[in-house]
XYZ file of N, CA, C and O in Angstrom:
452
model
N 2.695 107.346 -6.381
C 3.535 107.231 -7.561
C 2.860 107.891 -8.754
O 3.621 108.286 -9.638
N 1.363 108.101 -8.943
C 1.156 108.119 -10.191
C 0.795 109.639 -10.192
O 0.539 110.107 -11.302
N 0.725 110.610 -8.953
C 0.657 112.217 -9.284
C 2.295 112.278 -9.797
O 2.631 112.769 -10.874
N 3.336 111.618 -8.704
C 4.831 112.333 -9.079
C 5.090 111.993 -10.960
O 5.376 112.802 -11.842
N 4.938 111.035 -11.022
C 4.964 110.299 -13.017
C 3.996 111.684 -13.592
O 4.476 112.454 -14.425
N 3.226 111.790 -13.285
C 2.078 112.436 -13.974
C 2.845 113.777 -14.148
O 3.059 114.216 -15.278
N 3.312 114.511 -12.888
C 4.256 115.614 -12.800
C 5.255 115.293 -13.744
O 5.020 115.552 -14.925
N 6.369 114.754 -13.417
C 7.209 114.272 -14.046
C 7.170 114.649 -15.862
O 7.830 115.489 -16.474
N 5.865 113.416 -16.508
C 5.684 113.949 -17.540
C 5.586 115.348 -18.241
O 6.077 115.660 -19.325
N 4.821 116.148 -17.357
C 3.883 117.368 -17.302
C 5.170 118.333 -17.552
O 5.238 119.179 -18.443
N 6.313 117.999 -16.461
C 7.432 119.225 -16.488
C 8.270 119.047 -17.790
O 8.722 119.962 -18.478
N 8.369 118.023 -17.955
C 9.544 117.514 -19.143
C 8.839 117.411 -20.658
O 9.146 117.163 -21.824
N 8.182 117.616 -20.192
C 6.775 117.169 -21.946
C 8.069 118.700 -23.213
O 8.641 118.387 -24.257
N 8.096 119.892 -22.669
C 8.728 120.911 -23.567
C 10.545 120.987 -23.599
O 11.363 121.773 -24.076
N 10.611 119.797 -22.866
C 12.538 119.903 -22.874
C 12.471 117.944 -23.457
O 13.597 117.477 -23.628
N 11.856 117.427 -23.595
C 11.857 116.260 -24.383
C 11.558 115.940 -25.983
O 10.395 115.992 -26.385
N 12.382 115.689 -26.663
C 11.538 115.315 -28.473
C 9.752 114.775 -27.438
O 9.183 114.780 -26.346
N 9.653 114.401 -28.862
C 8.114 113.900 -28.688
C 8.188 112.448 -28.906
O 7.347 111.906 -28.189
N 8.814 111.647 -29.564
C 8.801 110.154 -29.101
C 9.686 110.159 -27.930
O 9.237 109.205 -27.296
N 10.690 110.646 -27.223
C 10.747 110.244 -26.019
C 9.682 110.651 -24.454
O 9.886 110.296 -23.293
N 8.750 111.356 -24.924
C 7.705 111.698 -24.138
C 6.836 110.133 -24.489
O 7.070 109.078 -23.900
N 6.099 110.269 -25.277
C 5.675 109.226 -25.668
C 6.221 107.803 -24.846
O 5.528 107.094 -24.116
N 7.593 107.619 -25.175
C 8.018 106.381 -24.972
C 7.868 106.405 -23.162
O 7.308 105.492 -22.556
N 8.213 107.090 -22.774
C 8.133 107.650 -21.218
C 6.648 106.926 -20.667
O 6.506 105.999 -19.869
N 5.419 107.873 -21.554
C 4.220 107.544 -21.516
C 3.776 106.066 -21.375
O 3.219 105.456 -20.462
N 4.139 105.771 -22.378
C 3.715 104.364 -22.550
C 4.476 103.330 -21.687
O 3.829 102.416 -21.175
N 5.753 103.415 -21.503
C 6.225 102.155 -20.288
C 5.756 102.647 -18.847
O 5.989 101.895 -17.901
N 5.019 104.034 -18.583
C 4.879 104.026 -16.945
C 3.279 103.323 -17.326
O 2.837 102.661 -16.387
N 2.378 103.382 -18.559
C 1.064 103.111 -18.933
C 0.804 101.683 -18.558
O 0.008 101.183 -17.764
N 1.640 101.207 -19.300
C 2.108 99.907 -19.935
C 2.484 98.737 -18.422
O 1.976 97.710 -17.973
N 3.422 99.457 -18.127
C 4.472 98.737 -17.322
C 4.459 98.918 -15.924
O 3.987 98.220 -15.026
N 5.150 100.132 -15.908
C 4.331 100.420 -14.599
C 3.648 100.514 -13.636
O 3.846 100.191 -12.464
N 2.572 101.104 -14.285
C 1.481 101.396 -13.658
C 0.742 100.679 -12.685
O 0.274 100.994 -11.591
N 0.757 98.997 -13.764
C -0.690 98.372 -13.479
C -0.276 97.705 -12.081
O -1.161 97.561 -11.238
N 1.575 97.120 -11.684
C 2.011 96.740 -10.930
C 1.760 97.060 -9.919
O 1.384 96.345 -8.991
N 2.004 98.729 -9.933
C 2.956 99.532 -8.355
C 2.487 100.798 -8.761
O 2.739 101.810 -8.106
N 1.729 100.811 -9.946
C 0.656 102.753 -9.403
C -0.169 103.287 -8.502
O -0.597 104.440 -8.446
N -0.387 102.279 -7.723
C -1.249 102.090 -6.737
C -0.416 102.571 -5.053
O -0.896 102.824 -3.948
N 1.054 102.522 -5.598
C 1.964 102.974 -4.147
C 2.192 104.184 -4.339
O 2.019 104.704 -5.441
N 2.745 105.018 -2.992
C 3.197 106.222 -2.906
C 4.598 105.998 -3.029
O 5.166 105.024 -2.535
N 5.230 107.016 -3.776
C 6.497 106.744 -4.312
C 7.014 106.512 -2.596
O 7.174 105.376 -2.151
N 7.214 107.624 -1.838
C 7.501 107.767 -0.474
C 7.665 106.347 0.287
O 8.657 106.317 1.015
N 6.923 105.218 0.264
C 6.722 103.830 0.828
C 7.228 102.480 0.215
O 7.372 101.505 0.953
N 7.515 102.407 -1.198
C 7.762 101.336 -1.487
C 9.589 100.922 -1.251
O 10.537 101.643 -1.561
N 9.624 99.905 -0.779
C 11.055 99.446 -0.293
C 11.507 98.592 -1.578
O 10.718 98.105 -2.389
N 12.884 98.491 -1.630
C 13.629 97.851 -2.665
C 13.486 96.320 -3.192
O 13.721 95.796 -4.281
N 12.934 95.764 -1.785
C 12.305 94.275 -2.060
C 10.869 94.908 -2.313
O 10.253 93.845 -2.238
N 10.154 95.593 -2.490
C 8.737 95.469 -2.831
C 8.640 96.072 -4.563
O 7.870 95.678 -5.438
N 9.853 97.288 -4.666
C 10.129 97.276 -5.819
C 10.447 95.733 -7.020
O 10.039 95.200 -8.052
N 11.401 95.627 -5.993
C 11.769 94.140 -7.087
C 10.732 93.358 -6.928
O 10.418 93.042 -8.076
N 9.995 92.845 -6.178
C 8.726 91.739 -6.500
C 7.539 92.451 -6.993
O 6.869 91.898 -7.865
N 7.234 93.460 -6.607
C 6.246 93.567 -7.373
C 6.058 94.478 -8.824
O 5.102 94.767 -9.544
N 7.644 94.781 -8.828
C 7.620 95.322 -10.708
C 9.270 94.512 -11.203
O 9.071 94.288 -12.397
N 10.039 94.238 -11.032
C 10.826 93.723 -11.578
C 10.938 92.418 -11.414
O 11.842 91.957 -12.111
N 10.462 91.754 -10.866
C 10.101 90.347 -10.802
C 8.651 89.709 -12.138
O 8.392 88.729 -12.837
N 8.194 90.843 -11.852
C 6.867 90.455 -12.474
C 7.119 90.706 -14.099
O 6.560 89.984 -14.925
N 8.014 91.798 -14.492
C 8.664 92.227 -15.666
C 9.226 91.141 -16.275
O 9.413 91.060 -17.489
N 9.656 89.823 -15.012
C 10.727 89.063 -15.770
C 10.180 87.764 -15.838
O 10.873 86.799 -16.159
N 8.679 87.651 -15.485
C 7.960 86.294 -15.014
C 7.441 86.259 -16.403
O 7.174 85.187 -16.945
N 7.217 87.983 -17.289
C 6.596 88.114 -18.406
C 7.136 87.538 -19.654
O 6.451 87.536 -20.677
N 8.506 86.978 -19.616
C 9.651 86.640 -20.132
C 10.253 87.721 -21.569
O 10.609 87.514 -22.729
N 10.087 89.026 -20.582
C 10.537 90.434 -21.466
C 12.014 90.157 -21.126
O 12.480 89.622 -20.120
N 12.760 90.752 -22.430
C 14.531 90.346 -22.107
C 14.632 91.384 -21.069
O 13.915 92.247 -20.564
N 15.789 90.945 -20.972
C 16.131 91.920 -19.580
C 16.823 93.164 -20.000
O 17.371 93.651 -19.012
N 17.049 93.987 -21.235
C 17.189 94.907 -21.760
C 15.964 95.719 -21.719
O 15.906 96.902 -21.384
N 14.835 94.848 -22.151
C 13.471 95.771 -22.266
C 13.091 96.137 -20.810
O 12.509 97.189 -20.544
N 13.461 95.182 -19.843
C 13.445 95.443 -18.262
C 14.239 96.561 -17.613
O 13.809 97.094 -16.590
N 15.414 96.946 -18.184
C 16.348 97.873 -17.739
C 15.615 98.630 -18.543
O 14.936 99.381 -17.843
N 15.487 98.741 -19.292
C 14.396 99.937 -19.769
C 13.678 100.722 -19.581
O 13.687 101.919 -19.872
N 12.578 99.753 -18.774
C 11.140 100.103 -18.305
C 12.147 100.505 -16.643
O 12.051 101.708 -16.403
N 12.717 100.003 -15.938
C 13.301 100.371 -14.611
C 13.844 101.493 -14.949
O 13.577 102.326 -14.083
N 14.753 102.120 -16.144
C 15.071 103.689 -15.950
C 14.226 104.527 -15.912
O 14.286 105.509 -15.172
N 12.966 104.190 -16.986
C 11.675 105.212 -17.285
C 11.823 105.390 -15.469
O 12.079 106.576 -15.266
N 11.766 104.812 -14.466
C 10.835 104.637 -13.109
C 11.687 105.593 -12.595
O 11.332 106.662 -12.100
N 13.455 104.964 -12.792
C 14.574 105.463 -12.236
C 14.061 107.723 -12.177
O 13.901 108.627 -11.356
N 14.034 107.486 -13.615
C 13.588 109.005 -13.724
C 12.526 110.064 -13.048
O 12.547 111.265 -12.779
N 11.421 108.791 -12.894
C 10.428 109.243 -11.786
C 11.189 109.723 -10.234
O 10.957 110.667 -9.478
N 12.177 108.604 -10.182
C 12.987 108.783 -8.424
C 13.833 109.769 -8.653
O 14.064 110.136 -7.501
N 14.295 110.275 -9.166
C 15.528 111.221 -9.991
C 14.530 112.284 -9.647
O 14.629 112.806 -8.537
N 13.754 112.598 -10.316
C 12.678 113.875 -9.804
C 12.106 113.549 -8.936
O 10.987 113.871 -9.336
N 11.954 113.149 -8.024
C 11.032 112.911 -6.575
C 12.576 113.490 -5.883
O 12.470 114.443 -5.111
N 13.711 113.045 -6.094
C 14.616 113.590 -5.396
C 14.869 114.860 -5.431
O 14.869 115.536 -4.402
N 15.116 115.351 -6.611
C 15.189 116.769 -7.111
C 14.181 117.592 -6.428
O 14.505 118.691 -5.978
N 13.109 117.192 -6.330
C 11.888 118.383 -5.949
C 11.962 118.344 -4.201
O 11.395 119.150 -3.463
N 12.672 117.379 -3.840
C 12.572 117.159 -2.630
C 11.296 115.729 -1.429
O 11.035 115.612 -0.232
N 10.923 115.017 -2.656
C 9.764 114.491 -1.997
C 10.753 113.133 -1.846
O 10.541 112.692 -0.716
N 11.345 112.636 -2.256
C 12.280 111.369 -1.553
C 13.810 112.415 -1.076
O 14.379 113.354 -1.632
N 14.077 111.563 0.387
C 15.250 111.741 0.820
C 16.468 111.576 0.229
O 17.451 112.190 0.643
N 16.537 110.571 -0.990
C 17.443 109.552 -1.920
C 17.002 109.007 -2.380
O 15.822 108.842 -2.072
N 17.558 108.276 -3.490
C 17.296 107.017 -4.354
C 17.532 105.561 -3.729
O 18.420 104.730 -3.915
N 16.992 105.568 -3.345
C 17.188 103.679 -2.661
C 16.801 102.641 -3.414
O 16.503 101.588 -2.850
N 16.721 102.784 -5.186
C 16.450 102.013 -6.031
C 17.510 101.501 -7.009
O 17.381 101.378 -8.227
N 18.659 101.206 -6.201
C 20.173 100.601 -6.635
C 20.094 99.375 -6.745
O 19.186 98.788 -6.157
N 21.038 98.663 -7.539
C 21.509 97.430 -7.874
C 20.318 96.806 -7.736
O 19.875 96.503 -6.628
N 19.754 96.585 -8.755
C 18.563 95.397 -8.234
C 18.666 95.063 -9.233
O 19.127 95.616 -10.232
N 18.007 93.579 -8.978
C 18.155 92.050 -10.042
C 17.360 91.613 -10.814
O 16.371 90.914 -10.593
N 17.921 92.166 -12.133
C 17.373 91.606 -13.349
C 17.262 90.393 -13.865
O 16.746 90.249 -14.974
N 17.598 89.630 -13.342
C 17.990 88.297 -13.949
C 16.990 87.246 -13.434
O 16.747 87.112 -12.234
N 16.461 86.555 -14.344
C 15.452 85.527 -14.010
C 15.739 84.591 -12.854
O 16.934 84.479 -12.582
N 14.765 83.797 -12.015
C 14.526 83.279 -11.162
C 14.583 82.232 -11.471
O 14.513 82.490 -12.673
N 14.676 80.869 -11.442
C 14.295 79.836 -11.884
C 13.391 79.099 -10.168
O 12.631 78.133 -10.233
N 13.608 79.569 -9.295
C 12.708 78.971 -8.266
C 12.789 80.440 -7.394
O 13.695 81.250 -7.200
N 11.066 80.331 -6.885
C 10.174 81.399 -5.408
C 10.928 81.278 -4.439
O 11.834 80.460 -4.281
N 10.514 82.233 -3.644
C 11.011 81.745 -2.575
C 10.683 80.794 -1.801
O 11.478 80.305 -0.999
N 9.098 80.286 -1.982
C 8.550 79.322 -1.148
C 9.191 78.173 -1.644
O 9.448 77.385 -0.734
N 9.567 77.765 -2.843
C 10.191 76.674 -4.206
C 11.193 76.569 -3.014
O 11.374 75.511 -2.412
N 11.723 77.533 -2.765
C 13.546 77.295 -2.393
C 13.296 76.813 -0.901
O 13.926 75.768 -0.734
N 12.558 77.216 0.330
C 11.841 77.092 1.093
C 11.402 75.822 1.673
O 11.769 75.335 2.742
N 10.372 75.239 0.627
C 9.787 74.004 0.426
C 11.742 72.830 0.220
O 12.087 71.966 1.027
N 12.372 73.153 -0.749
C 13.054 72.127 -1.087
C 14.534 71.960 0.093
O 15.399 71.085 0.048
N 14.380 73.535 1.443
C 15.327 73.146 1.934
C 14.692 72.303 3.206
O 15.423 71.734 4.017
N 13.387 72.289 3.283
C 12.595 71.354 4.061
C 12.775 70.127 4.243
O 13.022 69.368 5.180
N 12.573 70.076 2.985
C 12.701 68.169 2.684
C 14.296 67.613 2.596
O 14.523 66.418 2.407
């Protein structure tokens, strides 16, 4: 994930103003990164997307505007991984913004008992 972002930036840096480079910058820095920079765009699945960056986005208790936010910055990363040819498609549809109030183990545990 973090050569294609890095690209990403690199190509668009002269067809972008400069606070939307910036802003780009800072939510893959910020947000991103620290989650799921560590995956190859190529491998991460839609449940690993959502738990381990949009789940965690929403555990932070960021509104879920600032969450759709930070998920387009990403969206844009998949948008060019498609374009250049390094993803087959976008398989980063409909996913759920909306807070949790119980884990799965929570839900798990309580259909136990």
């Amino acid at each position: 994930m973090i050569l294609d972002f890095v690209t990403l930036l690199d190509m668009k840096k002269s067809v972008w103003r400069p606070g939307t480079y910036i802003h780009y910058q800072e939510s893959y820095n910020n947000h991103i990164k620290p989650p799921i920079g560590n995956h190859k765009l190529q491998k991460p699945t839609k449940m690993t997307l959502q738990r381990e960056l949009i789940d965690k986005l929403v555990s932070y208790k960021l509104k879920r505007a600032t969450i759709q936010e930070i998920f387009r910055v990403f969206k844009s990363a998949v948008s060019y991984a498609v374009e250049e040819e390094i993803l087959p498609k976008d398989r980063f549809t409909k996913m759920d913004f909306a807070p949790h109030l119980l884990g799965i183990k929570q839900i798990f545990i309580l259909r136990k008992n």
